[in-house]
PDB file of C-alpha atoms in Angstrom:
ATOM      1  CA  MET Y  81     120.591 140.991 128.892  1.00 67.00           C
ATOM      2  CA  ASP Y  82     117.752 143.478 128.834  1.00 68.00           C
ATOM      3  CA  ASP Y  83     115.223 142.600 126.083  1.00 73.00           C
ATOM      4  CA  THR Y  84     114.735 146.283 125.270  1.00 81.00           C
ATOM      5  CA  ARG Y  85     118.446 146.786 124.610  1.00 83.00           C
ATOM      6  CA  LEU Y  86     118.667 143.641 122.486  1.00 82.00           C
ATOM      7  CA  ARG Y  87     115.535 144.429 120.468  1.00 82.00           C
ATOM      8  CA  ALA Y  88     116.783 147.982 119.842  1.00 87.00           C
ATOM      9  CA  ALA Y  89     120.014 146.544 118.430  1.00 87.00           C
ATOM     10  CA  LEU Y  90     118.101 143.999 116.323  1.00 86.00           C
ATOM     11  CA  ALA Y  91     115.954 146.762 114.824  1.00 85.00           C
ATOM     12  CA  HIS Y  92     118.945 147.620 112.619  1.00 86.00           C
ATOM     13  CA  PHE Y  93     118.445 144.353 110.696  1.00 85.00           C
ATOM     14  CA  PRO Y  94     115.532 145.016 108.308  1.00 85.00           C
ATOM     15  CA  ASP Y  95     115.499 141.397 107.042  1.00 83.00           C
ATOM     16  CA  LEU Y  96     114.359 140.148 110.449  1.00 89.00           C
ATOM     17  CA  PHE Y  97     110.988 140.051 112.099  1.00 88.00           C
ATOM     18  CA  ILE Y  98     110.060 138.903 115.601  1.00 88.00           C
ATOM     19  CA  ALA Y  99     107.952 135.774 115.987  1.00 89.00           C
ATOM     20  CA  PRO Y 100     107.294 133.149 118.641  1.00 89.00           C
ATOM     21  CA  ALA Y 101     110.061 130.554 118.731  1.00 86.00           C
ATOM     22  CA  ALA Y 102     109.258 127.354 116.850  1.00 82.00           C
ATOM     23  CA  CYS Y 103     109.763 125.261 120.000  1.00 81.00           C
ATOM     24  CA  GLY Y 104     107.463 127.499 122.027  1.00 84.00           C
ATOM     25  CA  ILE Y 105     110.191 128.691 124.418  1.00 84.00           C
ATOM     26  CA  GLY Y 106     111.117 132.357 124.119  1.00 84.00           C
ATOM     27  CA  TRP Y 107     111.001 134.425 120.942  1.00 86.00           C
ATOM     28  CA  ALA Y 108     112.844 134.326 117.660  1.00 89.00           C
ATOM     29  CA  ASP Y 109     114.021 136.652 114.968  1.00 90.00           C
ATOM     30  CA  ARG Y 110     113.281 135.174 111.567  1.00 88.00           C
ATOM     31  CA  THR Y 111     113.800 135.772 107.924  1.00 85.00           C
ATOM     32  CA  HIS Y 112     111.086 134.592 105.551  1.00 79.00           C
ATOM     33  CA  TYR Y 113     112.772 131.157 105.515  1.00 77.00           C
ATOM     34  CA  ARG Y 114     113.847 130.303 109.035  1.00 81.00           C
ATOM     35  CA  GLU Y 115     114.728 131.298 112.559  1.00 87.00           C
ATOM     36  CA  ILE Y 116     118.055 133.083 112.628  1.00 90.00           C
ATOM     37  CA  LEU Y 117     118.148 133.999 116.303  1.00 90.00           C
ATOM     38  CA  HIS Y 118     116.359 132.126 119.082  1.00 89.00           C
ATOM     39  CA  HIS Y 119     116.273 134.101 122.328  1.00 86.00           C
ATOM     40  CA  HIS Y 120     115.666 131.856 125.339  1.00 79.00           C
ATOM     41  CA  GLY Y 121     115.610 134.589 127.932  1.00 79.00           C
ATOM     42  CA  PRO Y 122     117.959 137.131 129.413  1.00 81.00           C
ATOM     43  CA  ALA Y 123     121.026 134.863 129.482  1.00 88.00           C
ATOM     44  CA  THR Y 124     121.284 132.901 126.193  1.00 88.00           C
ATOM     45  CA  ALA Y 125     120.518 133.163 122.500  1.00 90.00           C
ATOM     46  CA  ASP Y 126     121.095 130.612 119.729  1.00 90.00           C
ATOM     47  CA  VAL Y 127     122.341 131.893 116.390  1.00 90.00           C
ATOM     48  CA  HIS Y 128     121.567 129.529 113.518  1.00 87.00           C
ATOM     49  CA  LEU Y 129     124.502 129.368 111.126  1.00 84.00           C
ATOM     50  CA  THR Y 130     125.488 127.015 108.352  1.00 79.00           C
ATOM     51  CA  ARG Y 131     127.797 124.120 109.179  1.00 79.00           C
ATOM     52  CA  PRO Y 132     130.442 125.339 106.694  1.00 79.00           C
ATOM     53  CA  LEU Y 133     130.399 128.797 108.262  1.00 79.00           C
ATOM     54  CA  ILE Y 134     130.862 127.408 111.770  1.00 80.00           C
ATOM     55  CA  GLU Y 135     133.674 125.142 110.549  1.00 78.00           C
ATOM     56  CA  ARG Y 136     135.373 128.075 108.825  1.00 78.00           C
ATOM     57  CA  LEU Y 137     135.001 130.437 111.798  1.00 75.00           C
ATOM     58  CA  ARG Y 138     135.718 127.892 114.547  1.00 74.00           C
ATOM     59  CA  PRO Y 139     134.569 130.456 117.105  1.00 70.00           C
ATOM     60  CA  GLU Y 140     136.559 130.410 120.308  1.00 74.00           C
ATOM     61  CA  SER Y 141     135.167 132.525 123.099  1.00 80.00           C
ATOM     62  CA  ALA Y 142     133.974 131.903 126.630  1.00 83.00           C
ATOM     63  CA  LEU Y 143     130.696 133.474 125.461  1.00 87.00           C
ATOM     64  CA  ILE Y 144     130.085 130.874 122.701  1.00 87.00           C
ATOM     65  CA  ARG Y 145     129.074 127.221 122.930  1.00 85.00           C
ATOM     66  CA  LEU Y 146     128.983 125.065 119.811  1.00 83.00           C
ATOM     67  CA  HIS Y 147     126.043 122.681 119.487  1.00 79.00           C
ATOM     68  CA  PRO Y 148     126.611 119.023 118.601  1.00 74.00           C
ATOM     69  CA  ASP Y 149     124.247 119.297 115.623  1.00 71.00           C
ATOM     70  CA  GLY Y 150     126.748 121.690 114.048  1.00 70.00           C
ATOM     71  CA  GLY Y 151     124.167 124.181 112.857  1.00 79.00           C
ATOM     72  CA  ARG Y 152     124.132 126.771 115.581  1.00 84.00           C
ATOM     73  CA  VAL Y 153     125.995 128.402 118.420  1.00 88.00           C
ATOM     74  CA  ALA Y 154     124.709 129.575 121.789  1.00 88.00           C
ATOM     75  CA  VAL Y 155     125.861 133.001 122.891  1.00 91.00           C
ATOM     76  CA  THR Y 156     125.917 133.800 126.602  1.00 90.00           C
ATOM     77  CA  LEU Y 157     124.386 137.227 127.098  1.00 91.00           C
ATOM     78  CA  ASP Y 158     126.121 138.508 130.218  1.00 90.00           C
ATOM     79  CA  GLY Y 159     124.955 142.100 129.769  1.00 88.00           C
ATOM     80  CA  SER Y 160     128.285 143.304 128.425  1.00 90.00           C
ATOM     81  CA  GLN Y 161     128.771 145.286 125.241  1.00 91.00           C
ATOM     82  CA  THR Y 162     131.199 142.548 124.139  1.00 91.00           C
ATOM     83  CA  ALA Y 163     128.443 139.908 124.293  1.00 91.00           C
ATOM     84  CA  LEU Y 164     126.039 142.147 122.359  1.00 91.00           C
ATOM     85  CA  ASP Y 165     128.670 142.953 119.715  1.00 91.00           C
ATOM     86  CA  LEU Y 166     129.519 139.254 119.353  1.00 90.00           C
ATOM     87  CA  LEU Y 167     125.849 138.329 118.963  1.00 91.00           C
ATOM     88  CA  LEU Y 168     125.274 141.045 116.363  1.00 92.00           C
ATOM     89  CA  SER Y 169     128.390 140.015 114.406  1.00 91.00           C
ATOM     90  CA  LEU Y 170     127.281 136.373 114.309  1.00 90.00           C
ATOM     91  CA  LEU Y 171     123.773 137.475 113.384  1.00 90.00           C
ATOM     92  CA  SER Y 172     125.134 139.500 110.487  1.00 90.00           C
ATOM     93  CA  LEU Y 173     127.089 136.464 109.262  1.00 87.00           C
ATOM     94  CA  ALA Y 174     123.998 134.265 109.626  1.00 87.00           C
ATOM     95  CA  LEU Y 175     121.939 136.679 107.539  1.00 86.00           C
ATOM     96  CA  SER Y 176     124.612 136.791 104.836  1.00 83.00           C
ATOM     97  CA  ALA Y 177     124.755 132.993 104.752  1.00 77.00           C
ATOM     98  CA  ASP Y 178     120.958 132.827 104.661  1.00 73.00           C
ATOM     99  CA  ARG Y 179     120.934 134.958 101.515  1.00 72.00           C
ATOM    100  CA  LEU Y 180     123.633 132.932  99.779  1.00 66.00           C
ATOM    101  CA  VAL Y 181     122.984 129.304 100.691  1.00 57.00           C
ATOM    102  CA  ASN Y 182     120.293 126.986  99.387  1.00 46.00           C
ATOM    103  CA  ILE Y 183     117.781 126.591 102.200  1.00 50.00           C
ATOM    104  CA  THR Y 184     117.866 122.783 101.978  1.00 46.00           C
ATOM    105  CA  ASN Y 185     121.527 122.750 103.044  1.00 51.00           C
ATOM    106  CA  LEU Y 186     120.920 124.572 106.306  1.00 49.00           C
ATOM    107  CA  ALA Y 187     120.962 122.832 109.664  1.00 48.00           C
ATOM    108  CA  TRP Y 188     118.041 124.642 111.263  1.00 47.00           C
ATOM    109  CA  ARG Y 189     115.712 121.737 111.960  1.00 52.00           C
ATOM    110  CA  ALA Y 190     117.362 120.646 115.205  1.00 53.00           C
ATOM    111  CA  PRO Y 191     115.552 121.361 118.479  1.00 56.00           C
ATOM    112  CA  CYS Y 192     116.546 124.439 120.413  1.00 64.00           C
ATOM    113  CA  THR Y 193     118.980 124.289 123.321  1.00 62.00           C
ATOM    114  CA  LEU Y 194     116.297 124.207 126.016  1.00 62.00           C
ATOM    115  CA  GLN Y 195     114.112 121.738 124.162  1.00 61.00           C
ATOM    116  CA  ALA Y 196     117.053 119.370 123.613  1.00 57.00           C
ATOM    117  CA  ALA Y 197     117.970 119.573 127.318  1.00 60.00           C
ATOM    118  CA  GLU Y 198     114.379 118.794 128.338  1.00 63.00           C
ATOM    119  CA  ASP Y 199     114.309 115.831 125.954  1.00 61.00           C
ATOM    120  CA  ARG Y 200     117.537 114.471 127.499  1.00 57.00           C
ATOM    121  CA  GLU Y 201     116.083 114.819 131.011  1.00 64.00           C
ATOM    122  CA  LYS Y 202     112.899 112.946 129.996  1.00 63.00           C
ATOM    123  CA  ALA Y 203     114.754 110.125 128.261  1.00 58.00           C
ATOM    124  CA  PRO Y 204     114.899 106.858 130.203  1.00 60.00           C
ATOM    125  CA  ALA Y 205     118.285 105.979 131.638  1.00 55.00           C
ATOM    126  CA  GLN Y 206     120.183 103.450 129.559  1.00 52.00           C
ATOM    127  CA  SER Y 207     122.250 100.810 131.320  1.00 49.00           C
TER     128      SER Y 207
END
């Protein structure tokens, strides 16, 4: 998805500001407390949600992948309006949860999707 189009859509969320991603890969949209959206590039973005919110929503879409850590979902950005609308809806929910939930109960400390994949590739094979 075109960064310009995504950033224009994100400009409608005044609680967010753009910053380098904590893992050093891509950029992030943050609140004052944490990364809410981690944009890896043109094809994928992680939305950091609370575990209870993910359990309640149980999102089912070909555009969404749940992460094993339970604290975020990856949205495939295929360039469609549907993908953008889905990302913005999840982002809105994440911001609402961020305002309501005690920061210590959030699952935002896990490594990003790309960082976790790199760590798995570097790990020695176990027999």
